[in-house]
Amino acid sequence: MRQRTIGGVQVSAIGLGGMPMSIEGRPDHQRSVATIHAALDAGVTLIDTADAYHLHADEVGHNESLIAEALASWGGDASSVVVATKGGHLRPGDGRWTRDGRPEYLKQAAEASLKRLGVPAIGLYQFHRPDPSVPYAESVGALADLLDAGKIRMAGISNANPAQIREAQEVLGGRLASVQNQYSPAFVSSRPELDLCTELGVAFLPWSPLGGISRASDLGARFAAFRQVADAHGVSPQQVTLGWMLATSPVVVPIPGSSRPETIRDSVRAADLDLSADELATLDAAVSRR
Ligand SMILES: NC(=O)c1ccc[n+]([C@@H]2O[C@H](COP(=O)([O-])OP(=O)(O)OC[C@H]3O[C@@H](n4cnc5c(N)ncnc54)[C@H](OP(=O)(O)O)[C@@H]3O)[C@@H](O)[C@H]2O)c1
């Protein structure tokens, strides 16, 4: 599979998003492990998770533990796999997503993630979502301290606007490795952040790249241009979407979510899908017309 880099570390051009395996509608344990193993077998070396990917209040870190277990039980060499987790978002168990961006909380959350992942240092630790009650520089400052302490290898942010990206880069002394924002054919309003990441050489990880768990399957029905290009190549519209994203900028590393081996196997093939300049122009035009 083609490769990309995050903070100078090489990863597969397509990562695996772990969220569908731990929140509402999640599959059974066996199928989740099979999905993660299928990703690894296909060459995926980036897995995105978060301590908040769980359902009930008493199972914080459900997805991190699942990934740690699947990596340990996989037959191959997992030493080059980067597990990217996040802190600062919480799920009290009633369906809500709350926030806590206090530096002391983030440091404690990172320690807990480190234990669940069973690694000496977290591959990529991302501040999940800005907390309006805490100055952004203070939250990101916790990531700088975690880097300095060797608890995390790379630091990233998520759901950030251009001003926050620049602020994070400054607070981290130029060590901002990644930005993870929503980006898909149905949601292109993060384009300014993507362009800024390209300018700064910071990895951009589009979340919900296929439109999200409940809408990913009808992508081809909603976006005729993507379906037509897919038909011409004999591939899925989801694969074309990921290929189109990769062609947008060398800093893009999509993390499609999956809860079945078949879907992640299909998605990783996007890394090697070559779309022509005409096809890319057609897809860009279809998205910008919306
Ligand atoms: N930072 C944030 O605030 C934030 C927010 C949301 C998500 N995320 C991250 O981003 C990741 C991706 O987002 P997402 O999971 O919400 O949405 P998504 O990637 O847009 O869609 C996920 C769904 O797409 C389906 N799918 C995947 N590949 C497919 C293919 N090739 N063909 C057909 N269907 C396919 C999967 O179906 P099956 O379940 O049937 O396999 C899955 O349920 C998450 O898993 C999470 O790691 C981050």
Short mmCIF file of N, CA, C and O in Angstrom, two decimals, residues 22-130:
data_model
loop_
_atom_site.label_atom_id
_atom_site.label_comp_id
_atom_site.label_asym_id
_atom_site.label_seq_id
_atom_site.Cartn_x
_atom_site.Cartn_y
_atom_site.Cartn_z
N SER A 22 -17.22 0.45 18.69
CA SER A 22 -17.39 0.65 20.13
C SER A 22 -18.59 1.51 20.54
O SER A 22 -18.89 1.58 21.72
N ILE A 23 -19.24 2.16 19.57
CA ILE A 23 -20.37 3.00 19.99
C ILE A 23 -21.69 2.33 19.57
O ILE A 23 -21.72 1.13 19.28
N GLU A 24 -22.77 3.10 19.52
CA GLU A 24 -24.09 2.58 19.19
C GLU A 24 -24.02 1.75 17.89
O GLU A 24 -23.42 2.17 16.92
N GLY A 25 -24.63 0.56 17.92
CA GLY A 25 -24.68 -0.30 16.73
C GLY A 25 -23.43 -1.14 16.55
O GLY A 25 -23.23 -1.76 15.51
N ARG A 26 -22.58 -1.18 17.59
CA ARG A 26 -21.30 -1.90 17.43
C ARG A 26 -21.51 -3.41 17.26
O ARG A 26 -22.49 -3.97 17.75
N PRO A 27 -20.56 -4.05 16.58
CA PRO A 27 -20.68 -5.50 16.36
C PRO A 27 -20.21 -6.28 17.59
O PRO A 27 -19.73 -5.66 18.56
N ASP A 28 -20.28 -7.61 17.52
CA ASP A 28 -19.76 -8.37 18.65
C ASP A 28 -18.22 -8.34 18.62
O ASP A 28 -17.60 -7.95 17.64
N HIS A 29 -17.66 -8.76 19.74
CA HIS A 29 -16.22 -8.68 19.96
C HIS A 29 -15.42 -9.41 18.86
O HIS A 29 -14.45 -8.89 18.32
N GLN A 30 -15.91 -10.60 18.53
CA GLN A 30 -15.19 -11.43 17.55
C GLN A 30 -15.09 -10.74 16.19
O GLN A 30 -14.05 -10.74 15.54
N ARG A 31 -16.20 -10.13 15.77
CA ARG A 31 -16.19 -9.45 14.47
C ARG A 31 -15.29 -8.22 14.51
O ARG A 31 -14.62 -7.89 13.52
N SER A 32 -15.26 -7.54 15.63
CA SER A 32 -14.38 -6.36 15.75
C SER A 32 -12.92 -6.78 15.63
O SER A 32 -12.14 -6.15 14.89
N VAL A 33 -12.55 -7.83 16.33
CA VAL A 33 -11.15 -8.29 16.26
C VAL A 33 -10.82 -8.72 14.82
O VAL A 33 -9.75 -8.38 14.28
N ALA A 34 -11.77 -9.41 14.18
CA ALA A 34 -11.55 -9.84 12.78
C ALA A 34 -11.38 -8.63 11.86
O ALA A 34 -10.57 -8.65 10.92
N THR A 35 -12.10 -7.56 12.14
CA THR A 35 -12.00 -6.33 11.33
C THR A 35 -10.61 -5.70 11.48
O THR A 35 -9.96 -5.32 10.50
N ILE A 36 -10.14 -5.61 12.72
CA ILE A 36 -8.82 -5.02 12.96
C ILE A 36 -7.73 -5.91 12.34
O ILE A 36 -6.79 -5.41 11.70
N HIS A 37 -7.87 -7.22 12.48
CA HIS A 37 -6.89 -8.13 11.87
C HIS A 37 -6.91 -8.00 10.34
O HIS A 37 -5.85 -8.03 9.70
N ALA A 38 -8.09 -7.83 9.76
CA ALA A 38 -8.18 -7.67 8.29
C ALA A 38 -7.45 -6.40 7.86
O ALA A 38 -6.76 -6.38 6.83
N ALA A 39 -7.59 -5.34 8.66
CA ALA A 39 -6.89 -4.09 8.34
C ALA A 39 -5.38 -4.30 8.39
O ALA A 39 -4.65 -3.90 7.47
N LEU A 40 -4.91 -4.95 9.44
CA LEU A 40 -3.47 -5.20 9.58
C LEU A 40 -2.95 -6.09 8.46
O LEU A 40 -1.90 -5.84 7.87
N ASP A 41 -3.72 -7.12 8.14
CA ASP A 41 -3.33 -8.03 7.04
C ASP A 41 -3.21 -7.27 5.72
O ASP A 41 -2.38 -7.61 4.87
N ALA A 42 -4.05 -6.23 5.55
CA ALA A 42 -4.04 -5.46 4.30
C ALA A 42 -2.97 -4.38 4.30
O ALA A 42 -2.85 -3.63 3.34
N GLY A 43 -2.21 -4.26 5.39
CA GLY A 43 -1.11 -3.30 5.42
C GLY A 43 -1.39 -2.00 6.15
O GLY A 43 -0.59 -1.06 6.08
N VAL A 44 -2.52 -1.92 6.84
CA VAL A 44 -2.84 -0.70 7.59
C VAL A 44 -1.88 -0.56 8.77
O VAL A 44 -1.70 -1.49 9.55
N THR A 45 -1.26 0.63 8.88
CA THR A 45 -0.35 0.87 10.02
C THR A 45 -0.75 2.12 10.79
O THR A 45 0.06 2.68 11.53
N LEU A 46 -1.99 2.56 10.60
CA LEU A 46 -2.53 3.68 11.38
C LEU A 46 -3.93 3.29 11.84
O LEU A 46 -4.79 2.98 11.01
N ILE A 47 -4.15 3.30 13.14
CA ILE A 47 -5.48 3.01 13.67
C ILE A 47 -5.88 4.17 14.57
O ILE A 47 -5.15 4.54 15.50
N ASP A 48 -7.04 4.75 14.25
CA ASP A 48 -7.52 5.89 15.03
C ASP A 48 -8.55 5.45 16.07
O ASP A 48 -9.48 4.71 15.75
N THR A 49 -8.36 5.94 17.30
CA THR A 49 -9.29 5.59 18.37
C THR A 49 -9.44 6.80 19.29
O THR A 49 -8.97 7.89 18.99
N ALA A 50 -10.11 6.59 20.42
CA ALA A 50 -10.27 7.64 21.44
C ALA A 50 -10.74 6.97 22.71
O ALA A 50 -11.42 5.93 22.65
N ASP A 51 -10.39 7.57 23.86
CA ASP A 51 -10.89 6.98 25.11
C ASP A 51 -12.41 7.06 25.17
O ASP A 51 -13.06 6.27 25.85
N ALA A 52 -12.99 8.01 24.43
CA ALA A 52 -14.45 8.21 24.47
C ALA A 52 -15.22 7.27 23.54
O ALA A 52 -16.45 7.35 23.48
N TYR A 53 -14.53 6.40 22.82
CA TYR A 53 -15.26 5.46 21.96
C TYR A 53 -15.71 4.27 22.80
O TYR A 53 -15.05 3.24 22.91
N HIS A 54 -16.85 4.48 23.43
CA HIS A 54 -17.48 3.45 24.26
C HIS A 54 -18.96 3.81 24.34
O HIS A 54 -19.38 4.89 23.91
N LEU A 55 -19.73 2.91 24.93
CA LEU A 55 -21.17 3.11 24.99
C LEU A 55 -21.62 3.45 26.41
O LEU A 55 -22.26 4.46 26.66
N HIS A 56 -21.27 2.60 27.35
CA HIS A 56 -21.74 2.77 28.73
C HIS A 56 -20.71 3.54 29.56
O HIS A 56 -19.52 3.53 29.25
N ALA A 57 -21.20 4.16 30.64
CA ALA A 57 -20.33 5.02 31.44
C ALA A 57 -19.14 4.26 32.05
O ALA A 57 -18.07 4.82 32.24
N ASP A 58 -19.35 2.96 32.31
CA ASP A 58 -18.30 2.20 33.00
C ASP A 58 -17.34 1.48 32.05
O ASP A 58 -16.62 0.57 32.47
N GLU A 59 -17.33 1.86 30.80
CA GLU A 59 -16.41 1.17 29.88
C GLU A 59 -15.58 2.17 29.05
O GLU A 59 -15.33 1.96 27.86
N VAL A 60 -15.12 3.23 29.72
CA VAL A 60 -14.24 4.21 29.08
C VAL A 60 -13.04 3.47 28.48
O VAL A 60 -12.47 2.58 29.11
N GLY A 61 -12.70 3.81 27.24
CA GLY A 61 -11.53 3.17 26.62
C GLY A 61 -11.85 1.82 25.99
O GLY A 61 -10.93 1.08 25.62
N HIS A 62 -13.14 1.51 25.80
CA HIS A 62 -13.54 0.24 25.19
C HIS A 62 -12.77 0.00 23.88
O HIS A 62 -12.24 -1.09 23.64
N ASN A 63 -12.71 1.02 23.04
CA ASN A 63 -12.09 0.86 21.73
C ASN A 63 -10.57 0.73 21.83
O ASN A 63 -9.95 -0.06 21.09
N GLU A 64 -9.97 1.47 22.76
CA GLU A 64 -8.51 1.37 22.94
C GLU A 64 -8.15 -0.06 23.39
O GLU A 64 -7.18 -0.64 22.89
N SER A 65 -8.92 -0.59 24.32
CA SER A 65 -8.62 -1.95 24.82
C SER A 65 -8.80 -2.98 23.72
O SER A 65 -8.01 -3.93 23.61
N LEU A 66 -9.83 -2.79 22.92
CA LEU A 66 -10.09 -3.70 21.80
C LEU A 66 -8.91 -3.71 20.83
O LEU A 66 -8.43 -4.78 20.40
N ILE A 67 -8.42 -2.53 20.50
CA ILE A 67 -7.30 -2.41 19.56
C ILE A 67 -6.03 -3.04 20.16
O ILE A 67 -5.31 -3.78 19.48
N ALA A 68 -5.79 -2.76 21.43
CA ALA A 68 -4.60 -3.34 22.09
C ALA A 68 -4.68 -4.86 22.05
O ALA A 68 -3.70 -5.55 21.75
N GLU A 69 -5.87 -5.39 22.31
CA GLU A 69 -6.03 -6.85 22.30
C GLU A 69 -5.83 -7.42 20.89
O GLU A 69 -5.15 -8.43 20.71
N ALA A 70 -6.41 -6.74 19.89
CA ALA A 70 -6.30 -7.24 18.51
C ALA A 70 -4.85 -7.17 18.02
O ALA A 70 -4.38 -8.06 17.30
N LEU A 71 -4.13 -6.13 18.41
CA LEU A 71 -2.72 -6.03 18.01
C LEU A 71 -1.92 -7.17 18.64
O LEU A 71 -1.06 -7.77 18.00
N ALA A 72 -2.23 -7.47 19.90
CA ALA A 72 -1.48 -8.53 20.60
C ALA A 72 -1.78 -9.91 20.02
O ALA A 72 -0.90 -10.77 19.98
N SER A 73 -3.02 -10.12 19.56
CA SER A 73 -3.38 -11.46 19.06
C SER A 73 -3.13 -11.63 17.56
O SER A 73 -3.30 -12.71 17.02
N TRP A 74 -2.71 -10.56 16.89
CA TRP A 74 -2.43 -10.65 15.45
C TRP A 74 -1.13 -11.41 15.23
O TRP A 74 -0.18 -11.25 16.01
N GLY A 75 -1.07 -12.19 14.17
CA GLY A 75 0.11 -13.02 13.95
C GLY A 75 1.31 -12.28 13.41
O GLY A 75 2.44 -12.77 13.49
N GLY A 76 1.13 -11.06 12.89
CA GLY A 76 2.25 -10.35 12.25
C GLY A 76 3.02 -9.45 13.19
O GLY A 76 2.81 -9.47 14.41
N ASP A 77 3.94 -8.66 12.59
CA ASP A 77 4.76 -7.73 13.37
C ASP A 77 4.04 -6.38 13.43
O ASP A 77 3.94 -5.67 12.43
N ALA A 78 3.56 -6.03 14.61
CA ALA A 78 2.77 -4.80 14.75
C ALA A 78 3.61 -3.62 15.21
O ALA A 78 3.08 -2.57 15.54
N SER A 79 4.94 -3.78 15.18
CA SER A 79 5.78 -2.73 15.77
C SER A 79 5.71 -1.40 15.01
O SER A 79 5.98 -0.35 15.58
N SER A 80 5.34 -1.45 13.73
CA SER A 80 5.29 -0.18 12.98
C SER A 80 3.88 0.42 12.97
O SER A 80 3.64 1.41 12.27
N VAL A 81 2.96 -0.16 13.71
CA VAL A 81 1.58 0.36 13.72
C VAL A 81 1.48 1.55 14.68
O VAL A 81 1.88 1.46 15.84
N VAL A 82 0.96 2.66 14.16
CA VAL A 82 0.74 3.84 15.00
C VAL A 82 -0.71 3.83 15.46
O VAL A 82 -1.63 3.85 14.64
N VAL A 83 -0.90 3.77 16.77
CA VAL A 83 -2.26 3.91 17.30
C VAL A 83 -2.42 5.36 17.73
O VAL A 83 -1.65 5.87 18.55
N ALA A 84 -3.40 6.01 17.10
CA ALA A 84 -3.65 7.43 17.37
C ALA A 84 -4.88 7.52 18.26
O ALA A 84 -5.98 7.16 17.84
N THR A 85 -4.69 7.98 19.49
CA THR A 85 -5.87 8.10 20.34
C THR A 85 -6.11 9.57 20.70
O THR A 85 -5.39 10.46 20.24
N LYS A 86 -7.17 9.79 21.46
CA LYS A 86 -7.57 11.17 21.78
C LYS A 86 -8.07 11.26 23.20
O LYS A 86 -8.57 10.27 23.75
N GLY A 87 -7.99 12.48 23.75
CA GLY A 87 -8.57 12.75 25.06
C GLY A 87 -9.22 14.12 25.06
O GLY A 87 -8.91 14.96 24.21
N GLY A 88 -10.11 14.34 25.99
CA GLY A 88 -10.77 15.64 26.11
C GLY A 88 -12.25 15.60 25.80
O GLY A 88 -12.96 16.59 25.96
N HIS A 89 -12.74 14.44 25.32
CA HIS A 89 -14.17 14.23 25.07
C HIS A 89 -14.59 13.13 26.03
O HIS A 89 -13.83 12.19 26.25
N LEU A 90 -15.80 13.21 26.54
CA LEU A 90 -16.26 12.18 27.47
C LEU A 90 -17.68 11.77 27.12
O LEU A 90 -18.44 12.54 26.55
N ARG A 91 -18.01 10.53 27.48
CA ARG A 91 -19.37 10.04 27.28
C ARG A 91 -19.91 9.57 28.63
O ARG A 91 -19.53 8.51 29.13
N PRO A 92 -20.81 10.37 29.21
CA PRO A 92 -21.32 9.97 30.53
C PRO A 92 -22.23 8.74 30.50
O PRO A 92 -22.59 8.23 31.55
N GLY A 93 -22.58 8.25 29.30
CA GLY A 93 -23.37 7.01 29.22
C GLY A 93 -24.83 7.25 28.87
O GLY A 93 -25.59 6.29 28.73
N ASP A 94 -25.22 8.53 28.70
CA ASP A 94 -26.61 8.82 28.34
C ASP A 94 -26.73 9.29 26.89
O ASP A 94 -27.70 9.92 26.51
N GLY A 95 -25.69 8.99 26.10
CA GLY A 95 -25.71 9.37 24.69
C GLY A 95 -25.03 10.70 24.41
O GLY A 95 -24.71 11.02 23.28
N ARG A 96 -24.79 11.50 25.46
CA ARG A 96 -24.15 12.80 25.26
C ARG A 96 -22.64 12.67 25.09
O ARG A 96 -22.05 11.69 25.51
N TRP A 97 -22.06 13.67 24.45
CA TRP A 97 -20.61 13.79 24.36
C TRP A 97 -20.27 15.09 25.09
O TRP A 97 -20.72 16.15 24.66
N THR A 98 -19.52 15.03 26.18
CA THR A 98 -19.16 16.23 26.92
C THR A 98 -17.67 16.51 26.72
O THR A 98 -16.97 15.73 26.06
N ARG A 99 -17.19 17.61 27.27
CA ARG A 99 -15.79 18.00 27.04
C ARG A 99 -15.08 18.32 28.34
O ARG A 99 -15.70 18.82 29.28
N ASP A 100 -13.80 18.06 28.38
CA ASP A 100 -12.95 18.49 29.49
C ASP A 100 -11.56 18.74 28.94
O ASP A 100 -10.83 17.79 28.62
N GLY A 101 -11.23 20.02 28.79
CA GLY A 101 -9.93 20.37 28.21
C GLY A 101 -8.95 20.88 29.24
O GLY A 101 -7.94 21.50 28.89
N ARG A 102 -9.22 20.63 30.52
CA ARG A 102 -8.27 21.08 31.56
C ARG A 102 -6.97 20.29 31.43
O ARG A 102 -7.01 19.05 31.27
N PRO A 103 -5.84 20.97 31.50
CA PRO A 103 -4.56 20.27 31.32
C PRO A 103 -4.38 19.11 32.28
O PRO A 103 -3.90 18.04 31.89
N GLU A 104 -4.80 19.30 33.53
CA GLU A 104 -4.59 18.21 34.50
C GLU A 104 -5.44 17.00 34.13
O GLU A 104 -5.02 15.85 34.27
N TYR A 105 -6.65 17.26 33.61
CA TYR A 105 -7.50 16.14 33.19
C TYR A 105 -6.87 15.43 31.97
O TYR A 105 -6.83 14.19 31.92
N LEU A 106 -6.39 16.21 31.00
CA LEU A 106 -5.83 15.60 29.79
C LEU A 106 -4.61 14.72 30.11
O LEU A 106 -4.45 13.64 29.54
N LYS A 107 -3.81 15.18 31.05
CA LYS A 107 -2.62 14.39 31.42
C LYS A 107 -3.03 13.07 32.08
O LYS A 107 -2.46 12.02 31.81
N GLN A 108 -4.05 13.16 32.91
CA GLN A 108 -4.55 11.95 33.59
C GLN A 108 -5.19 11.00 32.56
O GLN A 108 -4.98 9.78 32.60
N ALA A 109 -5.93 11.57 31.60
CA ALA A 109 -6.57 10.75 30.56
C ALA A 109 -5.51 10.07 29.70
O ALA A 109 -5.65 8.89 29.32
N ALA A 110 -4.43 10.80 29.39
CA ALA A 110 -3.37 10.21 28.56
C ALA A 110 -2.69 9.05 29.29
O ALA A 110 -2.38 8.02 28.68
N GLU A 111 -2.50 9.21 30.59
CA GLU A 111 -1.90 8.12 31.40
C GLU A 111 -2.79 6.88 31.33
O GLU A 111 -2.30 5.75 31.20
N ALA A 112 -4.10 7.09 31.44
CA ALA A 112 -5.03 5.96 31.41
C ALA A 112 -5.02 5.30 30.02
O ALA A 112 -5.04 4.06 29.92
N SER A 113 -4.94 6.10 28.96
CA SER A 113 -4.88 5.54 27.60
C SER A 113 -3.60 4.74 27.41
O SER A 113 -3.60 3.66 26.80
N LEU A 114 -2.52 5.28 27.93
CA LEU A 114 -1.21 4.61 27.84
C LEU A 114 -1.30 3.21 28.45
O LEU A 114 -0.82 2.22 27.87
N LYS A 115 -1.93 3.12 29.61
CA LYS A 115 -2.06 1.82 30.29
C LYS A 115 -2.92 0.86 29.46
O LYS A 115 -2.58 -0.30 29.28
N ARG A 116 -4.05 1.38 28.96
CA ARG A 116 -4.94 0.50 28.18
C ARG A 116 -4.26 0.01 26.91
O ARG A 116 -4.44 -1.13 26.50
N LEU A 117 -3.49 0.91 26.28
CA LEU A 117 -2.83 0.52 25.03
C LEU A 117 -1.61 -0.37 25.29
O LEU A 117 -1.13 -1.05 24.38
N GLY A 118 -1.13 -0.33 26.51
CA GLY A 118 -0.01 -1.21 26.89
C GLY A 118 1.27 -0.90 26.16
O GLY A 118 2.03 -1.80 25.78
N VAL A 119 1.52 0.40 25.92
CA VAL A 119 2.74 0.80 25.21
C VAL A 119 3.55 1.75 26.10
O VAL A 119 2.99 2.40 26.98
N PRO A 120 4.87 1.87 25.84
CA PRO A 120 5.66 2.80 26.64
C PRO A 120 5.31 4.27 26.36
O PRO A 120 5.41 5.13 27.23
N ALA A 121 4.91 4.57 25.10
CA ALA A 121 4.51 5.93 24.75
C ALA A 121 3.40 5.84 23.69
O ALA A 121 3.45 4.98 22.81
N ILE A 122 2.42 6.73 23.78
CA ILE A 122 1.31 6.73 22.81
C ILE A 122 1.84 7.23 21.46
O ILE A 122 2.56 8.24 21.39
N GLY A 123 1.49 6.54 20.37
CA GLY A 123 1.99 6.90 19.04
C GLY A 123 1.62 8.33 18.66
O GLY A 123 2.48 9.14 18.29
N LEU A 124 0.32 8.63 18.70
CA LEU A 124 -0.16 9.98 18.39
C LEU A 124 -1.29 10.30 19.37
O LEU A 124 -2.27 9.56 19.43
N TYR A 125 -1.13 11.36 20.14
CA TYR A 125 -2.17 11.74 21.10
C TYR A 125 -2.81 13.05 20.63
O TYR A 125 -2.13 14.04 20.39
N GLN A 126 -4.14 13.01 20.45
CA GLN A 126 -4.85 14.15 19.89
C GLN A 126 -5.81 14.76 20.92
O GLN A 126 -6.57 14.03 21.58
N PHE A 127 -5.79 16.08 21.01
CA PHE A 127 -6.78 16.78 21.85
C PHE A 127 -8.09 16.74 21.05
O PHE A 127 -8.18 17.30 19.97
N HIS A 128 -9.10 16.03 21.60
CA HIS A 128 -10.27 15.64 20.82
C HIS A 128 -11.13 16.82 20.32
O HIS A 128 -11.52 16.84 19.16
N ARG A 129 -11.43 17.74 21.22
CA ARG A 129 -12.32 18.84 20.80
C ARG A 129 -12.11 20.03 21.75
O ARG A 129 -12.07 19.83 22.97
N PRO A 130 -11.98 21.26 21.21
CA PRO A 130 -11.76 22.41 22.08
C PRO A 130 -12.85 22.51 23.16
O PRO A 130 -14.02 22.25 22.89
#
